[in-house]
Coordinates of C-alpha atoms and ligand atoms in Angstrom, one line a residue:
Chain A
M5 CA 39.4 -24.7 -30.3
R6 CA 43.1 -24.1 -29.6
Y7 CA 42.0 -21.0 -27.8
L8 CA 39.7 -23.0 -25.6
I9 CA 42.5 -25.3 -24.6
K10 CA 44.7 -22.4 -23.9
K11 CA 42.0 -20.8 -21.8
A12 CA 41.3 -24.0 -19.9
C13 CA 45.0 -24.4 -19.0
M14 CA 45.1 -20.8 -17.7
M15 CA 42.0 -21.5 -15.7
L16 CA 43.7 -24.6 -14.1
F17 CA 46.8 -22.6 -13.4
T18 CA 44.7 -19.8 -11.7
L19 CA 43.0 -22.4 -9.6
L20 CA 46.4 -23.8 -8.6
V21 CA 47.5 -20.3 -7.5
V22 CA 44.3 -19.8 -5.6
S23 CA 44.6 -23.2 -3.9
L24 CA 48.1 -22.3 -2.8
C25 CA 47.0 -18.9 -1.4
V26 CA 44.1 -20.5 0.4
F27 CA 46.2 -23.2 1.8
L28 CA 49.0 -20.9 3.0
A29 CA 46.5 -18.4 4.5
F30 CA 44.9 -21.1 6.6
S31 CA 48.1 -22.7 7.6
L32 CA 49.8 -19.6 8.6
I33 CA 47.1 -17.8 10.6
P34 CA 47.7 -18.2 14.3
G35 CA 45.8 -20.8 16.2
D36 CA 46.3 -24.5 16.6
P37 CA 43.3 -26.6 15.2
A38 CA 44.3 -29.5 17.4
L39 CA 44.5 -27.5 20.5
R40 CA 41.1 -25.9 19.7
Q41 CA 39.5 -29.3 19.1
L42 CA 40.9 -30.9 22.2
G43 CA 40.2 -27.9 24.4
T44 CA 42.5 -26.8 27.2
N45 CA 41.9 -29.9 29.2
G46 CA 44.0 -32.3 27.1
T47 CA 47.4 -33.5 28.2
P48 CA 50.4 -32.5 26.0
E49 CA 50.7 -36.2 25.0
Q50 CA 47.1 -36.2 23.8
L51 CA 47.7 -33.0 21.9
E52 CA 50.8 -34.3 20.3
A53 CA 49.0 -37.5 19.3
L54 CA 46.1 -35.6 17.8
R55 CA 48.5 -33.3 15.8
Q56 CA 50.1 -36.4 14.4
Q57 CA 46.8 -37.9 13.5
M58 CA 45.6 -34.7 11.8
G59 CA 48.8 -34.6 9.8
L60 CA 49.8 -31.2 11.3
K61 CA 53.3 -32.4 12.0
D62 CA 54.2 -32.9 8.4
P63 CA 56.1 -30.1 6.6
L64 CA 54.0 -27.5 4.7
P65 CA 54.7 -28.7 1.1
V66 CA 53.7 -32.3 2.1
R67 CA 50.5 -31.1 3.7
Y68 CA 49.7 -28.9 0.6
G69 CA 50.4 -31.8 -1.7
R70 CA 48.2 -34.1 0.2
W71 CA 45.3 -31.6 0.3
L72 CA 45.7 -30.8 -3.4
L73 CA 45.7 -34.4 -4.4
G74 CA 42.6 -34.9 -2.2
L75 CA 40.9 -32.1 -4.0
L76 CA 41.7 -33.6 -7.4
R77 CA 40.2 -36.9 -6.3
G78 CA 37.1 -35.0 -5.1
D79 CA 38.1 -35.5 -1.4
L80 CA 37.5 -32.2 0.3
G81 CA 39.0 -33.3 3.6
T82 CA 37.4 -34.0 7.0
S83 CA 35.8 -31.5 9.2
Y84 CA 37.8 -30.8 12.3
V85 CA 34.6 -30.3 14.3
Y86 CA 32.1 -32.9 13.0
K87 CA 34.7 -35.5 12.0
I88 CA 32.8 -36.2 8.8
P89 CA 33.9 -35.6 5.2
V90 CA 33.4 -32.0 4.1
G91 CA 32.0 -33.2 0.9
S92 CA 29.0 -34.9 2.5
M93 CA 28.5 -31.8 4.7
L94 CA 28.2 -29.5 1.7
A95 CA 26.5 -31.9 -0.7
E96 CA 23.0 -31.0 0.4
K97 CA 23.7 -27.2 0.7
I98 CA 25.4 -26.6 -2.6
P99 CA 22.2 -27.1 -4.7
I100 CA 20.4 -24.6 -2.5
T101 CA 22.9 -21.8 -2.9
L102 CA 23.4 -22.5 -6.6
S103 CA 19.7 -22.5 -7.2
L104 CA 19.4 -19.2 -5.5
A105 CA 22.2 -17.7 -7.5
L106 CA 20.8 -19.1 -10.8
I107 CA 17.2 -17.9 -10.1
S108 CA 18.6 -14.5 -9.2
F109 CA 20.5 -14.5 -12.5
V110 CA 17.5 -15.4 -14.5
F111 CA 15.5 -12.6 -12.8
M112 CA 18.3 -10.1 -13.6
V113 CA 18.3 -11.0 -17.2
L114 CA 14.5 -11.2 -17.5
I115 CA 14.2 -7.7 -16.0
S116 CA 17.1 -5.9 -17.5
V117 CA 17.1 -7.0 -21.1
P118 CA 13.5 -6.0 -22.0
L119 CA 13.7 -2.9 -19.9
G120 CA 17.1 -1.8 -21.3
I121 CA 15.8 -2.2 -24.8
Y122 CA 12.5 -0.5 -24.1
T123 CA 14.0 2.5 -22.4
A124 CA 16.6 2.9 -25.1
K125 CA 14.0 2.7 -27.8
H126 CA 11.7 5.1 -26.0
K127 CA 14.5 7.3 -24.8
D128 CA 13.1 10.4 -22.9
G129 CA 9.7 8.8 -22.7
V130 CA 7.6 8.6 -19.5
L131 CA 8.7 5.0 -18.6
D132 CA 12.3 5.8 -19.4
H133 CA 12.3 8.7 -16.9
I134 CA 10.5 6.6 -14.3
V135 CA 12.9 3.7 -14.8
M136 CA 16.0 5.9 -14.7
V137 CA 15.0 7.5 -11.4
L138 CA 14.0 4.1 -9.9
N139 CA 17.3 2.7 -11.1
Q140 CA 19.2 5.3 -9.1
V141 CA 17.4 4.4 -6.0
I142 CA 17.6 0.6 -6.4
M143 CA 21.3 0.7 -7.2
A144 CA 21.9 2.3 -3.9
V145 CA 19.9 -0.3 -1.9
P146 CA 22.0 -3.3 -0.7
P147 CA 20.5 -6.7 -1.3
F148 CA 20.1 -7.5 2.4
F149 CA 18.1 -4.4 3.0
A150 CA 16.0 -5.1 -0.1
G151 CA 15.6 -8.6 1.4
I152 CA 14.2 -7.2 4.6
L153 CA 11.8 -4.9 2.8
I154 CA 10.6 -7.8 0.6
T155 CA 10.1 -10.0 3.6
L156 CA 8.1 -7.3 5.3
V157 CA 5.9 -6.3 2.4
F158 CA 5.5 -9.6 0.5
G159 CA 5.9 -12.0 3.4
M160 CA 4.4 -10.3 6.4
I161 CA 1.9 -7.9 4.9
L162 CA 0.8 -9.5 1.7
H163 CA 1.4 -13.1 2.8
L164 CA 2.7 -14.2 -0.6
F165 CA 5.3 -16.4 1.1
T166 CA 6.0 -17.5 4.7
P167 CA 9.2 -15.9 6.0
G168 CA 11.4 -18.5 7.4
G169 CA 9.2 -21.3 6.0
F170 CA 11.9 -22.7 3.8
I171 CA 10.9 -25.8 1.8
S172 CA 13.6 -28.3 1.0
Y173 CA 14.0 -29.3 -2.7
K174 CA 13.8 -32.9 -1.5
K175 CA 10.3 -32.3 -0.3
S176 CA 8.9 -30.3 -3.1
V177 CA 10.8 -28.7 -6.0
P178 CA 8.1 -26.2 -6.9
G179 CA 7.8 -25.2 -3.2
F180 CA 11.5 -24.9 -3.0
I181 CA 11.7 -22.6 -6.0
G182 CA 8.6 -20.7 -4.8
Y183 CA 10.4 -19.9 -1.5
L184 CA 13.5 -18.7 -3.4
I185 CA 11.7 -16.2 -5.6
A186 CA 11.6 -13.4 -3.0
P187 CA 15.3 -13.7 -2.0
A188 CA 16.3 -14.1 -5.6
F189 CA 14.5 -10.9 -6.3
A190 CA 16.4 -9.1 -3.6
V191 CA 19.7 -10.3 -5.0
A192 CA 18.7 -9.6 -8.6
L193 CA 17.2 -6.1 -8.2
P194 CA 20.3 -3.9 -7.7
K195 CA 22.2 -5.8 -10.4
A196 CA 19.2 -5.6 -12.8
A197 CA 19.2 -1.8 -12.2
M198 CA 22.8 -1.6 -13.3
A199 CA 22.3 -3.8 -16.3
V200 CA 19.3 -1.8 -17.5
K201 CA 21.4 1.4 -17.4
L202 CA 24.3 -0.3 -19.1
L203 CA 22.2 -1.9 -21.9
R204 CA 20.2 1.3 -22.4
G205 CA 23.3 3.3 -22.9
S206 CA 24.9 0.7 -25.1
V207 CA 21.8 0.4 -27.4
I208 CA 21.7 4.2 -27.7
D209 CA 25.4 4.4 -28.6
E210 CA 25.1 1.6 -31.2
A211 CA 21.9 3.1 -32.7
A212 CA 23.9 6.2 -33.6
K213 CA 26.5 4.3 -35.6
D214 CA 27.0 4.3 -39.3
Y215 CA 25.9 0.7 -39.9
T216 CA 22.3 1.5 -38.7
R217 CA 22.0 4.1 -41.5
T218 CA 23.0 1.4 -43.9
A219 CA 20.4 -0.9 -42.4
Y220 CA 17.7 1.6 -42.8
S221 CA 18.8 2.3 -46.4
R222 CA 17.9 -1.4 -47.2
G223 CA 14.3 -0.9 -46.1
N224 CA 14.5 -2.2 -42.5
T225 CA 11.9 -1.1 -40.0
T226 CA 13.0 0.5 -36.8
N227 CA 12.5 -2.8 -35.0
G228 CA 14.4 -4.6 -37.8
V229 CA 17.3 -2.3 -37.2
L230 CA 17.1 -2.7 -33.5
Y231 CA 16.8 -6.5 -33.3
R232 CA 18.7 -7.6 -36.3
H233 CA 21.5 -5.1 -36.2
V234 CA 21.9 -3.0 -33.0
L235 CA 21.1 -5.6 -30.3
Q236 CA 24.0 -8.0 -30.9
N237 CA 26.4 -5.1 -30.9
A238 CA 24.9 -3.5 -27.8
L239 CA 25.1 -6.8 -25.9
I240 CA 28.8 -7.0 -26.1
P241 CA 29.7 -4.8 -23.2
V242 CA 26.7 -6.1 -21.2
I243 CA 27.8 -9.7 -21.4
T244 CA 30.9 -9.0 -19.3
F245 CA 28.8 -7.3 -16.7
L246 CA 26.3 -10.1 -16.6
G247 CA 29.1 -12.6 -16.1
M248 CA 30.6 -10.6 -13.3
A249 CA 27.1 -10.3 -11.8
L250 CA 26.6 -14.0 -11.9
A251 CA 29.8 -14.6 -10.1
D252 CA 28.9 -11.9 -7.6
M253 CA 25.5 -13.5 -7.0
V254 CA 27.1 -16.7 -5.7
A255 CA 28.8 -14.6 -3.1
G256 CA 25.8 -12.3 -2.7
S257 CA 23.5 -15.3 -2.0
I258 CA 25.4 -16.0 1.2
V259 CA 24.2 -12.7 2.8
I260 CA 20.7 -13.1 1.6
E261 CA 20.5 -16.7 2.8
Q262 CA 20.9 -15.3 6.3
V263 CA 18.1 -12.8 5.9
F264 CA 15.7 -15.3 4.5
G265 CA 16.7 -18.2 6.7
I266 CA 17.8 -20.4 3.8
P267 CA 19.9 -23.3 4.9
G268 CA 22.5 -23.0 2.1
I269 CA 26.2 -22.7 2.2
S270 CA 26.2 -19.5 4.2
R271 CA 25.2 -21.1 7.6
I272 CA 28.0 -23.7 7.3
L273 CA 30.5 -21.1 6.2
L274 CA 29.8 -18.8 9.1
T275 CA 29.8 -21.6 11.8
S276 CA 32.9 -23.1 10.3
I277 CA 34.7 -19.7 10.4
N278 CA 33.7 -19.4 14.0
N279 CA 34.8 -22.9 14.8
R280 CA 38.0 -22.6 12.9
D281 CA 36.9 -25.6 11.0
Y282 CA 39.4 -24.8 8.2
P283 CA 38.9 -27.7 5.9
V284 CA 35.2 -26.6 5.4
V285 CA 36.1 -23.0 4.9
E286 CA 38.9 -23.9 2.5
A287 CA 36.6 -26.2 0.5
I288 CA 33.9 -23.4 0.2
I289 CA 36.5 -20.8 -0.9
M290 CA 37.9 -23.2 -3.5
G291 CA 34.4 -23.9 -4.7
I292 CA 33.6 -20.2 -5.1
A293 CA 36.9 -19.6 -6.8
F294 CA 36.2 -22.5 -9.2
L295 CA 32.8 -21.1 -10.0
V296 CA 34.1 -17.5 -10.6
I297 CA 36.9 -18.8 -12.9
F298 CA 34.5 -21.1 -14.7
I299 CA 32.0 -18.3 -15.3
N300 CA 34.8 -16.2 -16.7
L301 CA 35.6 -18.9 -19.2
L302 CA 32.0 -19.1 -20.1
V303 CA 31.7 -15.4 -20.6
D304 CA 34.8 -15.6 -22.9
V305 CA 33.2 -18.3 -25.0
I306 CA 30.0 -16.3 -25.4
Y307 CA 31.9 -13.2 -26.2
R308 CA 33.5 -14.9 -29.1
I309 CA 30.2 -16.0 -30.4
V310 CA 28.7 -12.5 -30.2
D311 CA 31.7 -10.5 -31.3
P312 CA 33.6 -12.2 -34.2
R313 CA 36.3 -9.5 -34.1
I314 CA 37.7 -11.0 -30.9
A315 CA 37.7 -14.5 -32.2
S316 CA 39.9 -13.7 -35.2
G317 CA 42.3 -11.6 -33.1
D318 CA 44.3 -14.5 -31.7
E319 CA 44.1 -17.2 -34.4
Chain B
M236 CA 19.7 6.4 -71.6
N237 CA 16.3 6.6 -73.1
G238 CA 15.4 10.0 -71.7
E239 CA 12.7 8.9 -69.4
I240 CA 12.8 10.9 -66.1
I241 CA 12.7 8.7 -63.1
L242 CA 13.4 11.1 -60.3
T243 CA 12.5 14.8 -59.9
V244 CA 13.6 16.8 -56.9
T245 CA 12.2 20.3 -56.7
D246 CA 12.8 23.1 -54.1
L247 CA 14.4 20.7 -51.6
H248 CA 14.9 22.8 -48.4
L249 CA 16.4 21.4 -45.3
V250 CA 16.6 23.3 -42.0
F251 CA 18.0 22.2 -38.7
H252 CA 16.3 23.4 -35.6
D253 CA 18.8 22.0 -33.1
H254 CA 19.8 25.5 -31.8
D255 CA 18.2 28.8 -31.1
T256 CA 18.5 30.0 -34.7
P257 CA 17.4 27.7 -37.5
E258 CA 20.4 26.5 -39.6
I259 CA 19.7 26.2 -43.3
A260 CA 21.7 23.2 -44.6
V261 CA 20.1 22.9 -48.0
D262 CA 18.5 26.0 -49.4
D263 CA 17.4 25.2 -52.9
F264 CA 18.2 21.9 -54.5
D265 CA 16.7 20.7 -57.8
L266 CA 17.5 17.6 -59.7
T267 CA 16.1 15.6 -62.5
L268 CA 17.5 12.1 -63.1
E269 CA 16.9 10.2 -66.3
E270 CA 16.9 6.5 -66.6
G271 CA 20.4 5.2 -67.1
E272 CA 22.0 8.6 -66.5
I273 CA 24.9 9.3 -64.2
V274 CA 24.7 12.7 -62.6
G275 CA 27.6 14.1 -60.6
I276 CA 27.3 16.5 -57.6
V277 CA 30.4 18.5 -56.7
G278 CA 31.0 21.2 -54.2
E279 CA 33.0 22.1 -51.2
S280 CA 32.7 20.5 -47.8
G281 CA 29.5 21.5 -46.0
S282 CA 27.7 22.6 -49.2
G283 CA 24.9 20.2 -48.6
K284 CA 25.7 17.3 -50.9
S285 CA 25.3 14.5 -48.4
L286 CA 22.2 15.9 -46.8
S287 CA 20.5 16.1 -50.2
A288 CA 21.6 12.6 -51.0
L289 CA 20.3 11.3 -47.6
A290 CA 17.0 13.1 -48.2
I291 CA 16.5 11.3 -51.5
A292 CA 17.4 8.0 -49.9
G293 CA 14.8 8.7 -47.2
L294 CA 17.3 8.6 -44.4
L295 CA 16.6 12.0 -42.8
N296 CA 14.2 11.3 -40.0
R297 CA 15.4 13.6 -37.3
K298 CA 12.6 15.5 -35.6
S299 CA 14.8 18.6 -35.5
L300 CA 15.2 18.7 -39.2
K301 CA 12.5 20.4 -41.2
K302 CA 12.2 19.2 -44.8
S303 CA 10.2 20.8 -47.6
G304 CA 10.0 20.5 -51.3
R305 CA 9.2 17.5 -53.4
I306 CA 11.1 14.3 -54.2
I307 CA 9.0 12.5 -56.8
F308 CA 9.9 8.9 -57.6
D309 CA 7.5 6.4 -59.2
G310 CA 4.7 9.1 -58.9
V311 CA 5.2 9.3 -55.1
D312 CA 6.6 12.1 -53.1
L313 CA 9.2 10.5 -50.9
L314 CA 9.2 13.4 -48.5
T315 CA 5.5 13.1 -47.6
C316 CA 4.6 9.5 -48.3
D317 CA 4.1 7.1 -45.4
R318 CA 7.1 5.2 -44.0
K319 CA 5.9 1.9 -45.3
T320 CA 5.8 3.1 -48.9
L321 CA 9.2 4.7 -48.4
R322 CA 10.7 1.5 -47.0
G323 CA 9.3 -0.4 -50.0
Y324 CA 11.6 1.6 -52.2
Q325 CA 14.7 1.7 -49.9
G326 CA 17.2 -0.9 -50.9
D327 CA 14.9 -2.2 -53.7
E328 CA 14.5 0.7 -56.0
I329 CA 16.8 3.3 -54.4
S330 CA 20.1 2.3 -52.9
I331 CA 22.9 4.3 -51.4
I332 CA 26.5 3.7 -50.6
F333 CA 28.6 5.9 -48.3
Q334 CA 31.9 7.6 -47.8
E335 CA 32.9 5.5 -44.8
P336 CA 33.3 1.8 -46.0
M337 CA 35.0 1.0 -42.7
T338 CA 32.0 1.7 -40.5
S339 CA 29.1 1.3 -42.9
L340 CA 28.9 -2.4 -42.4
N341 CA 27.6 -4.1 -39.3
P342 CA 30.8 -5.5 -37.6
V343 CA 29.2 -8.6 -36.1
K344 CA 27.3 -9.9 -39.1
R345 CA 28.8 -12.0 -41.9
I346 CA 29.3 -10.4 -45.3
G347 CA 26.8 -12.7 -47.0
W348 CA 24.1 -11.9 -44.6
Q349 CA 24.5 -8.2 -45.1
V350 CA 24.7 -8.5 -48.9
E351 CA 21.5 -10.5 -49.0
E352 CA 19.6 -8.2 -46.6
S353 CA 17.5 -6.2 -49.1
L354 CA 16.6 -9.4 -50.9
R355 CA 15.4 -10.8 -47.6
I356 CA 13.4 -7.8 -46.8
H357 CA 11.8 -7.1 -50.2
H358 CA 11.7 -10.5 -51.8
P359 CA 11.0 -13.0 -49.0
E360 CA 9.7 -15.3 -51.7
I361 CA 13.2 -16.0 -52.9
D362 CA 14.5 -19.1 -51.2
K363 CA 17.7 -19.3 -49.2
E364 CA 19.7 -21.1 -51.8
T365 CA 18.8 -18.8 -54.6
R366 CA 19.5 -15.8 -52.4
K367 CA 22.9 -17.2 -51.6
K368 CA 23.7 -17.8 -55.2
K369 CA 22.7 -14.3 -56.1
A370 CA 24.8 -12.8 -53.3
I371 CA 27.9 -14.8 -54.3
S372 CA 27.5 -13.9 -58.0
M373 CA 27.1 -10.3 -56.9
L374 CA 30.3 -10.5 -54.8
E375 CA 32.0 -11.8 -57.9
K376 CA 30.6 -9.1 -60.0
V377 CA 32.0 -6.4 -57.8
G378 CA 35.5 -7.9 -58.3
L379 CA 36.0 -9.9 -55.1
H380 CA 38.1 -12.9 -55.6
D381 CA 36.9 -16.2 -54.0
P382 CA 33.4 -14.9 -53.3
E383 CA 32.4 -18.1 -51.5
T384 CA 34.9 -17.4 -48.9
V385 CA 34.2 -13.7 -48.7
Y386 CA 30.5 -14.6 -48.2
K387 CA 31.4 -16.2 -44.9
L388 CA 33.8 -13.5 -43.6
Y389 CA 33.2 -10.6 -41.3
P390 CA 33.8 -7.0 -42.2
H391 CA 36.9 -6.6 -40.1
E392 CA 38.6 -9.3 -42.3
L393 CA 38.4 -7.1 -45.4
S394 CA 40.3 -4.0 -46.5
G395 CA 38.5 -0.6 -47.1
G396 CA 38.3 -1.1 -50.8
M397 CA 36.9 -4.6 -50.4
R398 CA 34.3 -3.3 -47.9
Q399 CA 33.2 -0.7 -50.4
R400 CA 32.8 -3.4 -53.0
V401 CA 30.7 -5.3 -50.5
M402 CA 28.6 -2.2 -49.9
I403 CA 28.1 -1.9 -53.7
A404 CA 27.2 -5.6 -53.9
A405 CA 24.6 -5.1 -51.2
A406 CA 23.3 -2.0 -52.7
M407 CA 23.0 -3.5 -56.2
I408 CA 21.6 -7.0 -55.3
G409 CA 18.0 -5.8 -55.7
E410 CA 18.9 -4.2 -59.1
P411 CA 17.7 -0.8 -58.0
K412 CA 16.7 1.9 -60.5
I413 CA 18.8 4.5 -58.6
L414 CA 22.2 4.2 -56.9
I415 CA 23.3 7.1 -54.8
A416 CA 27.0 7.1 -54.2
D417 CA 28.1 9.7 -51.6
E418 CA 31.9 10.1 -52.0
P419 CA 32.3 6.4 -52.3
T420 CA 36.0 6.6 -53.1
T421 CA 37.2 9.4 -50.8
A422 CA 38.5 7.1 -48.1
L423 CA 40.3 4.8 -50.6
D424 CA 43.6 5.1 -52.3
V425 CA 43.9 6.2 -55.9
T426 CA 44.1 2.8 -57.7
V427 CA 41.2 1.5 -55.8
Q428 CA 39.3 4.7 -56.5
A429 CA 39.6 4.1 -60.3
Q430 CA 38.5 0.5 -59.9
I431 CA 35.4 1.5 -58.0
V432 CA 34.5 4.1 -60.6
E433 CA 34.9 1.5 -63.3
L434 CA 32.6 -0.8 -61.3
L435 CA 29.9 1.9 -61.1
K436 CA 30.2 2.4 -64.9
T437 CA 29.7 -1.4 -65.4
F438 CA 26.6 -1.5 -63.3
N439 CA 25.3 1.6 -65.1
R440 CA 25.9 -0.1 -68.4
D441 CA 24.7 -3.7 -67.6
Y442 CA 21.7 -2.9 -65.3
G443 CA 20.8 0.5 -66.6
T444 CA 21.0 1.9 -63.1
S445 CA 20.9 5.7 -62.8
I446 CA 23.6 6.9 -60.5
I447 CA 23.9 10.1 -58.4
F448 CA 27.7 10.4 -57.9
I449 CA 28.8 12.8 -55.2
S450 CA 32.5 13.7 -55.1
H451 CA 35.1 16.3 -54.3
D452 CA 37.2 14.9 -57.1
L453 CA 36.3 16.7 -60.3
S454 CA 38.5 14.5 -62.4
L455 CA 36.5 11.4 -61.3
V456 CA 33.3 13.2 -61.9
S457 CA 34.3 14.2 -65.4
Q458 CA 35.3 10.6 -66.2
L459 CA 32.1 9.1 -65.0
C460 CA 29.2 11.6 -65.3
Q461 CA 27.2 12.9 -68.2
R462 CA 25.8 15.7 -66.2
V463 CA 27.2 17.7 -63.3
M464 CA 25.7 19.9 -60.6
V465 CA 27.8 22.3 -58.6
M466 CA 26.6 23.0 -55.1
Y467 CA 27.7 26.0 -52.9
Q468 CA 26.3 26.7 -49.5
G469 CA 23.2 24.7 -49.8
N470 CA 22.4 25.9 -53.3
V471 CA 22.8 24.4 -56.7
V472 CA 24.8 27.1 -58.5
E473 CA 25.5 25.5 -61.8
T474 CA 24.2 22.5 -63.8
G475 CA 25.1 21.3 -67.2
T476 CA 26.8 18.5 -69.1
A477 CA 30.2 17.6 -67.7
E478 CA 31.9 19.3 -70.6
E479 CA 29.9 22.5 -70.3
V480 CA 30.6 22.8 -66.6
F481 CA 34.2 22.0 -66.7
S482 CA 35.3 23.7 -69.9
E483 CA 33.1 26.8 -69.8
P484 CA 32.1 27.3 -66.2
R485 CA 29.6 30.2 -65.9
Q486 CA 29.9 30.7 -62.1
A487 CA 32.9 32.2 -60.4
Y488 CA 32.6 29.6 -57.7
T489 CA 32.9 26.8 -60.2
R490 CA 35.9 28.4 -61.8
R491 CA 37.6 28.6 -58.4
L492 CA 36.7 24.9 -57.7
I493 CA 38.2 23.9 -61.0
A494 CA 41.3 26.1 -60.5
A495 CA 41.8 24.4 -57.1
I496 CA 42.4 21.1 -58.9
P497 CA 45.8 20.8 -60.5
K498 CA 44.9 18.8 -63.6
I499 CA 41.6 17.6 -65.0
R500 CA 41.5 15.1 -67.8
L501 CA 38.6 15.9 -69.9
Ligands
ATP753 N1 23.0 18.1 -37.2 C1 23.2 19.3 -37.8 N2 22.9 20.4 -37.3 C2 23.1 21.6 -37.9 N3 23.7 21.7 -39.1 C3 24.1 20.5 -39.7 C4 23.9 19.2 -39.1 N4 24.3 18.3 -39.9 C5 24.9 18.9 -41.0 N5 24.7 20.3 -40.9 C6 25.2 21.3 -41.9 O1 24.6 21.0 -43.1 C7 25.5 21.4 -44.1 C8 25.6 20.4 -45.2 O2 26.2 19.3 -44.7 P1 26.6 18.0 -45.7 O3 27.0 16.9 -44.9 O4 25.4 17.8 -46.6 O5 27.8 18.6 -46.5 P2 28.6 17.9 -47.7 O6 28.5 18.8 -48.9 O7 28.2 16.5 -47.8 O8 30.1 18.1 -47.1 P3 31.3 17.0 -47.3 O9 31.9 17.2 -48.6 O10 32.2 17.4 -46.1 O11 30.7 15.6 -47.1 C9 26.8 21.7 -43.4 O12 27.0 23.1 -43.4 C10 26.6 21.2 -42.0 O13 27.3 22.0 -41.2
MG754 MG1 29.2 14.6 -47.4

């Protein structure tokens, strides 16, 4: 418990550092948001007034403080371009991107865990060889390309889904999830390939350790040794990878949303970068940073459950 | 000891086919074990002691290893019987403890869970509470203080000597007829060694368990064992009572082995 509090404090501190970096980066890059908004037609007086109104005249620390306090209160600021709160702009998009990342993650786990165990158990078997070769290929294919292939084969040739026919979760949740299956697959595939390889290797390594001999000596079956003894040990290195992959998927979803025409965060992010709509970009980056750090914390907690040696190390 | 033979190993022959030329690891190994008897196996490194022990415990399943001979227990040949029959004996009638107490326990499972394992496998009819009681009393019997606490600990929280005691508790919980101890004290310091040997003696006396005790340490063997076998390069070169072998060794090899040890208390 004490550990958790310590970890949570560190997480907050990291977020603070990230927020400072994000804020500084967007304050220091050249370009005047007020000028951009007003266009070149405005009079200097108008420009000055707008700067005043947008709070750009205040010293940096004051502006940072104001922004940070806003974030803490859940106020993500106001879009320079649309003049509406960033929060309300993102509110509808966040569930879409998160759903995509989550479904991708579930796919990755559902594919990699059984295959990793199977190929390790039947090492040098036919399926093992096939999977290992396929793995090499799939790992080399970037998700956006996998996405294009999937759209072509499953969308345009097999008509299993309608490319571009995104269905909002507000209209139909099953339809929404159904549309996300293909893109999630594209995101999950290369990561699943890596996870299969990692888990397979890990199971094989663990199966050679002394404690498995002890387990057999007590009358365990091969499956008993595998599932009751080896698996938990073998998952330890894989958990870190799965955690990183989940964090990566949030970012990876942004690319795949473009390929599949999904109106998630990616569209807003790209237009906002183009428009120099910094409050929106800042909010999205902070959101992703928060997620990555939170996932890290989660991985840490799971780690401690799976590997008791870590837990007692710092108590 | 009532003289009834419970295990007979004849012409055990183990050959590795990993490389171009077959490697004979155990050439000719014979053993008879009586009920309640403690037999010692001594011999230099690589003489085939561990492999013979693993063969008896049914733990040699590599495809590249060719096994021949007979290991008769309970009227069944453990080398040729089906896996299910073999598993039925493992941990229930025949238990084994190893040289490496630090790595022989599963690092992510609680001590209690591991000690209870053979009960769970062979006697699923025993309920959880009884099983736990048995495990705790077994932990106490192997000399661990505060067995209720130890029951909940993980292996890394125990010292090597404590882990070996846990291994013994786990091996003995099903009250097996045979306990194979493959250099159980080699990795431990001298005082702990003596305690472990005492512990094995206690189990032999209280449960009537026959023990196959493998060791480099001739003085430990002479303290514990009624009969001794000397192995050399995969062969059993000498067998006899501990006294015969140590005081009047017939083989030159045995004499060298004894001479290599500074002092033996007989
Ligand atoms: N995988 C293997 N391939 C080939 N030979 C092997 C293999 N494993 C063991 N051997 C050989 O089998 C022989 C017997 O080994 P074993 O482990 O039984 O010796 P030991 O008497 O227990 O030695 P120690 O006292 O060091 O434990 C050794 O010569 C060893 O080199
Ligand atoms: Mg050995």
